[in-house]
Tab-separated table of C-alpha atoms in Angstrom:
chain	number	residue	atom	x	y	z
A	1	MET	CA	-13.947	-26.810	72.585
A	2	ILE	CA	-15.632	-23.423	73.602
A	3	ALA	CA	-19.057	-24.491	74.403
A	4	GLN	CA	-21.577	-27.541	73.927
A	5	ASN	CA	-24.901	-27.715	73.921
A	6	LYS	CA	-26.085	-31.050	75.535
A	7	LYS	CA	-29.597	-30.395	76.173
A	8	ALA	CA	-29.796	-30.722	72.214
A	9	ARG	CA	-28.993	-34.223	72.360
A	10	HIS	CA	-30.980	-34.877	75.263
A	11	ASP	CA	-33.983	-32.639	73.858
A	12	TYR	CA	-33.300	-33.989	69.759
A	13	LEU	CA	-32.733	-37.178	67.900
A	14	VAL	CA	-29.666	-35.917	66.232
A	15	ILE	CA	-30.275	-37.048	62.078
A	16	ASP	CA	-26.975	-35.790	60.631
A	17	THR	CA	-24.360	-33.426	61.605
A	18	TYR	CA	-22.076	-30.783	59.700
A	19	GLU	CA	-19.417	-28.836	60.401
A	20	ALA	CA	-19.852	-25.385	59.568
A	21	GLY	CA	-17.219	-22.119	59.624
A	22	LEU	CA	-18.477	-18.807	61.293
A	23	VAL	CA	-18.753	-15.204	60.238
A	24	LEU	CA	-17.560	-13.181	63.003
A	25	THR	CA	-16.231	-9.591	64.531
A	26	GLY	CA	-12.815	-9.242	66.010
A	27	THR	CA	-13.882	-8.567	68.992
A	28	GLU	CA	-16.527	-11.727	69.241
A	29	VAL	CA	-13.256	-14.140	68.167
A	30	LYS	CA	-11.261	-12.376	70.815
A	31	SER	CA	-14.571	-13.153	73.091
A	32	LEU	CA	-14.699	-16.763	71.927
A	33	ARG	CA	-11.042	-17.515	72.663
A	34	GLN	CA	-11.710	-16.317	76.128
A	35	GLY	CA	-13.772	-19.925	76.330
A	36	ARG	CA	-16.649	-17.447	77.012
A	37	ALA	CA	-20.159	-18.550	75.004
A	38	SER	CA	-23.766	-20.217	75.090
A	39	LEU	CA	-25.426	-22.426	72.633
A	40	VAL	CA	-28.705	-23.186	74.897
A	41	ASP	CA	-31.066	-21.007	72.749
A	42	GLY	CA	-29.467	-21.048	69.429
A	43	PHE	CA	-31.222	-22.393	66.392
A	44	VAL	CA	-30.332	-22.705	62.759
A	45	GLN	CA	-32.348	-21.305	60.055
A	46	MET	CA	-31.965	-20.249	56.338
A	47	ASP	CA	-33.387	-17.457	55.111
A	48	GLY	CA	-32.764	-16.112	50.802
A	49	HIS	CA	-30.296	-19.484	50.438
A	50	GLU	CA	-27.681	-18.657	53.290
A	51	ALA	CA	-28.247	-20.335	56.757
A	52	TRP	CA	-28.219	-17.850	60.016
A	53	LEU	CA	-27.054	-18.948	63.500
A	54	TYR	CA	-29.510	-17.424	65.895
A	55	ASN	CA	-29.693	-16.473	69.910
A	56	VAL	CA	-25.999	-18.079	70.301
A	57	HIS	CA	-24.630	-16.016	73.362
A	58	VAL	CA	-20.774	-14.594	72.715
A	59	PRO	CA	-20.453	-11.900	75.619
A	60	GLU	CA	-18.911	-8.742	74.508
A	61	TYR	CA	-15.244	-8.530	75.022
A	62	SER	CA	-14.512	-7.159	78.238
A	63	GLN	CA	-11.584	-4.854	76.797
A	64	GLY	CA	-14.022	-3.584	73.699
A	65	THR	CA	-14.486	0.004	73.094
A	66	TRP	CA	-17.295	1.068	70.679
A	67	THR	CA	-16.909	-1.549	68.064
A	68	ASN	CA	-17.923	-4.315	70.212
A	69	HIS	CA	-20.185	-6.477	69.287
A	70	SER	CA	-23.921	-7.223	70.353
A	71	ALA	CA	-24.261	-10.343	72.234
A	72	ARG	CA	-27.007	-12.394	70.136
A	73	ARG	CA	-26.822	-10.994	67.034
A	74	LYS	CA	-27.380	-13.560	64.375
A	75	ARG	CA	-24.335	-15.122	62.660
A	76	LYS	CA	-23.747	-16.095	59.222
A	77	LEU	CA	-22.680	-19.701	58.607
A	78	LEU	CA	-20.203	-20.806	56.281
A	79	LEU	CA	-21.298	-23.882	54.653
A	80	HIS	CA	-21.342	-25.603	50.710
A	81	ARG	CA	-24.216	-24.979	48.169
A	82	GLU	CA	-25.157	-28.599	48.398
A	83	GLU	CA	-25.007	-28.650	52.387
A	84	ILE	CA	-27.195	-25.737	52.466
A	85	ASP	CA	-29.701	-27.161	49.720
A	86	LYS	CA	-30.279	-30.375	52.016
A	87	LEU	CA	-30.155	-28.738	55.070
A	88	GLU	CA	-33.021	-26.325	53.709
A	89	SER	CA	-35.186	-29.302	51.970
A	90	LYS	CA	-35.158	-31.146	55.139
A	91	SER	CA	-35.933	-28.539	57.849
A	92	GLN	CA	-38.960	-27.703	55.865
A	93	GLU	CA	-40.464	-31.283	56.610
A	94	THR	CA	-42.393	-31.429	59.591
A	95	GLY	CA	-40.681	-31.886	63.362
A	96	HIS	CA	-37.272	-31.501	62.291
A	97	THR	CA	-35.027	-28.717	62.795
A	98	ILE	CA	-31.378	-27.273	62.860
A	99	VAL	CA	-29.654	-27.039	66.352
A	100	PRO	CA	-26.057	-26.129	66.890
A	101	LEU	CA	-24.205	-29.150	69.083
A	102	ALA	CA	-20.372	-26.986	69.908
A	103	LEU	CA	-18.753	-24.155	69.048
A	104	TYR	CA	-14.820	-24.715	68.877
A	105	PHE	CA	-11.621	-23.632	66.995
A	106	LYS	CA	-10.123	-25.894	64.428
A	107	ASP	CA	-6.940	-24.610	62.936
A	108	GLY	CA	-6.996	-21.083	64.366
A	109	ARG	CA	-10.693	-20.672	62.914
A	110	ALA	CA	-14.246	-20.677	64.880
A	111	LYS	CA	-16.493	-23.798	63.747
A	112	VAL	CA	-19.626	-24.507	64.963
A	113	GLU	CA	-21.388	-28.293	64.604
A	114	ILE	CA	-24.561	-28.442	63.543
A	115	ALA	CA	-27.179	-30.679	63.327
A	116	LEU	CA	-30.020	-31.720	61.496
A	117	ALA	CA	-32.627	-33.083	64.253
A	118	LYS	CA	-36.001	-34.147	64.590
A	119	GLY	CA	-37.850	-33.462	68.259
A	120	LYS	CA	-38.569	-36.030	70.542
A	121	LYS	CA	-41.407	-36.827	72.572
A	122	GLU	CA	-41.132	-36.618	76.695
A	123	TYR	CA	-41.411	-40.903	76.733
A	124	ASP	CA	-38.712	-40.775	74.242
A	125	LYS	CA	-36.298	-38.896	76.334
A	126	ARG	CA	-37.449	-41.071	79.139
A	127	GLN	CA	-36.520	-44.508	77.156
A	128	THR	CA	-33.176	-42.850	76.569
A	129	LEU	CA	-32.271	-42.155	80.015
A	130	ARG	CA	-33.592	-45.195	81.210
A	131	GLU	CA	-31.053	-47.340	78.431
A	132	LYS	CA	-28.181	-45.093	79.635
A	133	GLN	CA	-29.063	-46.387	83.114
A	134	ASP	CA	-28.820	-49.553	82.136
A	135	ARG	CA	-25.776	-49.496	80.303
A	136	ARG	CA	-24.083	-48.181	83.081
A	137	GLU	CA	-25.196	-50.763	85.361
A	138	ALA	CA	-24.214	-53.239	83.016
A	139	GLU	CA	-21.038	-51.925	83.098
A	140	ARG	CA	-20.503	-51.767	86.608
A	141	VAL	CA	-21.446	-55.729	86.932
A	142	ILE	CA	-18.891	-56.476	84.309
A	143	SER	CA	-15.956	-55.050	85.861
A	144	ALA	CA	-17.074	-55.956	89.380
A	145	VAL	CA	-16.917	-59.574	87.717
A	146	ARG	CA	-13.849	-58.848	86.298
A	147	ARG	CA	-12.212	-57.484	89.295
A	148	LYS	CA	-13.419	-60.551	91.457
A	149	GLN	CA	-12.186	-63.135	88.569
A	150	ARG	CA	-8.362	-61.369	89.141
A	151	ALA	CA	-8.126	-61.686	92.673
């Protein structure tokens, strides 16, 4: 795992996830292997029946020369045609967007997990946090009861 976008799961309701390959330059791969990237402001946009990843920050490679890449350039995503068509049609609907969730290496290749998501309202975010707290408290009580039963 290189980078995760935890804020995306808080701000959006994830409908469907996809794994996509990335078209990268050599210095980008070396920089990612050092574990340096940020998905915070990233988003995916469809342009000419192709998927493009915008605003993902991959810092310049420290030992790079004039061949170094720009940190926030747009990067092409590698997906199957059916997936691109489905994402393109769904993202046209009101309130839907495509956000990156994670960036990682799989079998030596850089992959990004993207999600078709719908923006949450403020009260939905509060409700999610409340449910998470309630679940944690219930687990604490259950584990405390089990500890007392063992003793």
